[in-house]
Structures are given as C-alpha cells and as structure tokens.
Amino acid sequence: MSTFAHPASSWQVSERLRLREFLPADVDDLVRMHQDAKVCAQLIDDYPLHEPDVAALFVDRIRLLYKECPGAGIWCAERRLPPDTETLLQARTAVACGELPEASLAFLEQPAWKFCGWFNLMRVPHAPQDVEIGARLTSDAWGSALVLDGGEWLLRHAFDHLGHERVFGYCDPANRSAIHTLRALGFASQRCISYDGEPAVEFTIDCTHWKRWQLLPRRQRQRHVLSDSKCAPDCAN
C-alpha cells in the first residue's frame, strides 16, 4: 500500500460539490438531516444523530479519525448554489448607475455553498484491511448526481492515493437508489450479509475494473446499468 500524506482540509470534487473536514459548527446541520424521516428510512445503522449531544460526539470522533487514520474519514459535503438571478440583476443596474461599487458586485457573483450531507471512506468493520465507501445526503440533494461526483472522488482517493486493490460498498436491500448508484460507479453485488445486525447487500469493485469503467463517459455507464438485467441478491431469506 502506498504512503499517503493527508491532503488539505478541503477538496473541490466537481463544479457543484466540495468536501471538507467536519467542524463543530456542522452539528446543527447533522441534526437537521437526521430529523428527516426520508433520510433515515433505509439506513443500515441506528446511530441517533438526530440528538444534538450524539451528533456533537460524532463530530469530535471524526476529527480524531482524521489524525489517527490519515486518508480515511467522513467528510462534510457542500453543494454549490448559484447566485440569485434577480439580486444580480439589481446589483448590476446599481453598479451601472454608480450606486454600488464593483467590488460588491464581485462578491455577490460568488456562489454560495450549502451543507448537503457527507461522503465517507472507512475501514470495513469485519475486514479492517479493506475500506468501504458511503454517502448520506440531505433529501433536497437527491437526484442531483452529486452522489456520483462524490463516489468517483472516493474511489480515486482509495485506489490512486491509498493504494487499495478493492473497495466495498453496503446498502439496505430495499434501497434501490443506493443499489443503482453503486452499480453506476462500477460496483458488482456479491452477497447478503448482516451489517451492524441489519441485512445488507455487499458490493465490491477492484482497481482494474474501476480504471476500465472510468474510461467510459458517465452517461454511457448509466445506460449500461439501466440496460443490465442483473440485480442485487434477494436478502429476504
């Protein structure tokens, strides 16, 4: 496994997504996300992050993890919000009339960044030599393809920077969205297992397949997944 120097605390993953280390100021956003029943409906853990004290402890432990396990972690995700069109129009008119300095307009033209969940790369509990990727997004970020932006970054991080030969993913058998996402990232489903006492589907991808998969345009990868008749194992029994 290659050596790895822990990078800066913030990464621009794509034009619309960036990741950074969690801060104590993020506790309120974590609590609000986990108060959303839609977010929690198909989680395979029952950590009560809707409780402020638990969320605060969670962030403290994550921040320790950054130091104890360089390269691994759970990172705060933020999505880009474009400037408000009406506000910009008014500001440009004000600048043209000399009522507003150009520096103020430049400030308004900068995008805002809004909390939208997390992405994680962690040791597999029952196989600590391996790592698993995961994501948990606020419901207003669903369907935006942000999960693919972040997932691709996690895989590059695991394979290119950390030197892993394979990566795992786990999800609730009923979570069709998560299953589709993992397959769109190039994962193949393997088997049904018990994860933290709950049924889960185990997925895996190896470095060789990932490098080939990345050569295809994203739309082609997604079409391939939609046209493929393969599905996740039936974990009902």
XYZ file of C-alpha atoms in Angstrom:
237
model
C 0.000 0.000 0.000
C 1.363 3.405 -0.950
C 2.278 6.038 1.586
C -0.131 8.941 1.798
C 0.239 12.457 3.085
C -3.045 13.763 4.424
C -4.254 16.436 1.963
C -5.602 19.867 2.716
C -8.830 20.014 4.668
C -10.981 20.919 1.659
C -11.364 19.418 -1.821
C -13.207 20.742 -4.867
C -14.723 17.480 -6.112
C -16.625 18.997 -9.030
C -18.085 22.344 -10.062
C -21.123 21.595 -7.909
C -19.661 19.649 -4.977
C -16.883 20.113 -2.470
C -15.823 18.095 0.545
C -14.092 19.272 3.679
C -13.353 18.100 7.179
C -16.229 18.289 9.635
C -16.198 21.141 12.146
C -18.080 21.567 15.443
C -20.215 24.199 13.684
C -21.680 21.435 11.482
C -23.527 19.724 14.347
C -26.798 21.583 13.763
C -26.833 20.602 10.084
C -26.207 16.962 11.003
C -29.079 17.023 13.472
C -31.466 18.552 10.936
C -30.518 15.990 8.299
C -31.239 13.113 10.662
C -34.554 14.580 11.718
C -35.726 13.980 8.139
C -37.595 10.666 8.107
C -36.839 10.196 4.400
C -33.088 10.283 5.065
C -33.279 7.759 7.898
C -35.788 5.353 6.347
C -33.267 2.946 4.819
C -30.108 3.375 6.865
C -28.299 0.229 7.976
C -27.236 1.766 11.259
C -29.306 3.274 14.026
C -26.861 5.829 15.430
C -29.190 8.570 16.829
C -27.650 11.563 15.098
C -30.916 13.475 15.426
C -29.860 14.083 19.049
C -27.526 17.119 19.399
C -25.284 15.535 22.058
C -24.790 12.422 19.951
C -24.101 14.469 16.816
C -21.529 16.568 18.709
C -19.744 13.437 19.923
C -19.860 12.052 16.387
C -18.078 15.139 15.012
C -15.467 15.000 17.776
C -14.673 11.377 16.917
C -14.497 12.125 13.200
C -11.993 14.903 13.840
C -9.818 12.490 15.808
C -10.076 9.995 12.966
C -8.530 12.473 10.524
C -5.365 12.420 12.643
C -5.347 8.756 13.676
C -6.136 7.273 10.243
C -4.777 9.645 7.565
C -6.647 9.252 4.313
C -9.760 7.726 5.852
C -12.683 9.640 7.212
C -16.180 11.035 6.912
C -16.200 14.364 5.095
C -18.756 17.123 5.148
C -20.340 17.656 1.721
C -21.452 21.034 0.405
C -23.260 21.731 -2.840
C -22.889 24.855 -4.921
C -25.780 27.283 -5.003
C -25.649 29.753 -7.903
C -26.124 33.437 -7.152
C -29.702 34.679 -7.144
C -30.507 35.965 -10.637
C -32.797 38.790 -9.530
C -30.321 40.035 -6.927
C -27.517 40.044 -9.514
C -29.638 41.961 -12.000
C -30.411 44.639 -9.430
C -26.759 44.812 -8.369
C -25.511 45.203 -11.948
C -28.013 48.006 -12.515
C -26.806 49.697 -9.330
C -23.164 49.398 -10.436
C -24.011 50.869 -13.849
C -25.687 53.807 -12.106
C -22.756 54.314 -9.771
C -24.841 53.401 -6.726
C -22.816 50.281 -5.875
C -19.050 49.656 -6.101
C -17.878 46.915 -8.484
C -16.251 45.086 -5.573
C -19.707 44.495 -4.074
C -20.929 43.035 -7.359
C -17.957 40.669 -7.497
C -18.852 39.453 -4.009
C -22.493 38.816 -4.999
C -21.402 36.880 -8.070
C -19.609 34.293 -5.948
C -21.566 31.038 -5.448
C -22.738 30.013 -2.009
C -22.076 26.560 -0.584
C -24.769 24.688 1.339
C -24.451 21.617 3.587
C -25.793 18.540 1.812
C -24.587 15.574 3.878
C -21.416 13.530 3.889
C -19.208 11.103 1.985
C -17.086 8.531 3.773
C -14.226 6.126 3.242
C -13.887 3.862 6.269
C -12.409 0.535 7.309
C -14.778 -2.403 6.833
C -15.794 -3.493 10.366
C -15.436 -7.227 9.698
C -12.387 -6.851 7.382
C -10.263 -3.907 8.626
C -7.659 -4.371 5.886
C -10.311 -3.218 3.400
C -12.250 0.023 3.015
C -15.850 0.835 2.155
C -17.335 3.937 0.607
C -20.592 5.525 1.632
C -22.677 8.654 1.360
C -25.573 10.230 3.188
C -27.225 13.234 1.569
C -29.989 15.601 2.569
C -33.225 14.858 0.748
C -33.106 18.135 -1.197
C -29.855 16.948 -2.816
C -31.306 13.652 -4.075
C -31.486 13.161 -7.812
C -28.789 15.750 -8.500
C -25.987 13.283 -9.393
C -23.910 14.736 -6.556
C -23.646 11.209 -5.183
C -21.822 10.134 -8.360
C -19.451 13.113 -8.160
C -18.561 12.229 -4.582
C -18.458 8.482 -5.192
C -15.994 8.850 -8.047
C -13.787 11.043 -5.870
C -13.834 8.444 -3.078
C -12.781 5.684 -5.473
C -9.941 7.766 -6.931
C -8.858 8.524 -3.391
C -8.934 4.849 -2.362
C -7.205 3.461 -5.445
C -4.825 6.220 -6.553
C -3.826 7.745 -3.196
C -4.269 4.963 -0.660
C -3.237 2.087 -2.932
C -6.148 -0.265 -2.206
C -6.811 -3.107 -4.639
C -10.538 -3.296 -3.908
C -13.265 -1.240 -2.282
C -16.557 -2.339 -0.737
C -19.990 -0.762 -0.507
C -23.033 -1.736 1.575
C -26.679 -0.750 1.499
C -30.151 -1.772 2.594
C -31.539 -4.409 0.171
C -34.636 -2.225 -0.345
C -32.671 0.918 -1.161
C -32.915 0.812 -4.931
C -31.379 4.257 -5.324
C -28.223 3.238 -3.441
C -28.020 -0.016 -5.408
C -28.258 1.881 -8.691
C -25.610 4.367 -7.557
C -23.139 1.661 -6.569
C -23.628 -0.127 -9.878
C -23.261 3.148 -11.802
C -19.926 3.613 -10.020
C -18.845 0.192 -11.304
C -19.567 -1.997 -8.273
C -20.927 -5.527 -8.575
C -23.188 -7.034 -5.924
C -21.742 -10.045 -4.131
C -23.904 -11.380 -1.348
C -26.275 -10.640 1.500
C -24.676 -10.115 4.892
C -25.507 -8.826 8.345
C -24.169 -5.286 8.828
C -24.455 -3.888 12.362
C -27.136 -6.502 12.929
C -29.193 -5.448 9.890
C -29.499 -7.179 6.487
C -27.385 -5.542 3.804
C -26.166 -6.151 0.268
C -22.392 -6.228 -0.128
C -20.860 -4.719 -3.265
C -17.246 -4.665 -4.381
C -15.099 -3.156 -7.115
C -11.434 -3.818 -7.879
C -8.913 -1.313 -9.139
C -8.517 -2.899 -12.592
C -12.243 -2.828 -13.326
C -12.559 0.705 -11.965
C -9.856 2.021 -14.305
C -11.616 0.442 -17.304
C -15.023 1.668 -16.132
C -13.739 5.243 -15.795
C -12.782 5.304 -19.467
C -16.492 5.281 -20.374
C -18.465 8.544 -20.304
C -20.771 8.766 -17.291
C -23.919 8.680 -19.404
C -22.749 5.511 -21.091
C -22.063 3.902 -17.711
C -25.545 4.823 -16.500
C -27.185 3.492 -19.671
C -25.284 0.248 -19.245
C -26.590 -0.136 -15.697
C -30.173 0.588 -16.758
C -29.999 -1.939 -19.589
C -28.316 -4.636 -17.499
C -30.773 -7.207 -16.150
C -28.581 -8.032 -13.160
C -29.930 -7.055 -9.777
C -28.863 -7.272 -6.173
C -29.203 -10.603 -4.342
C -32.524 -11.322 -2.698
C -31.897 -10.866 1.021
C -35.430 -11.728 2.093
C -34.487 -15.246 3.175
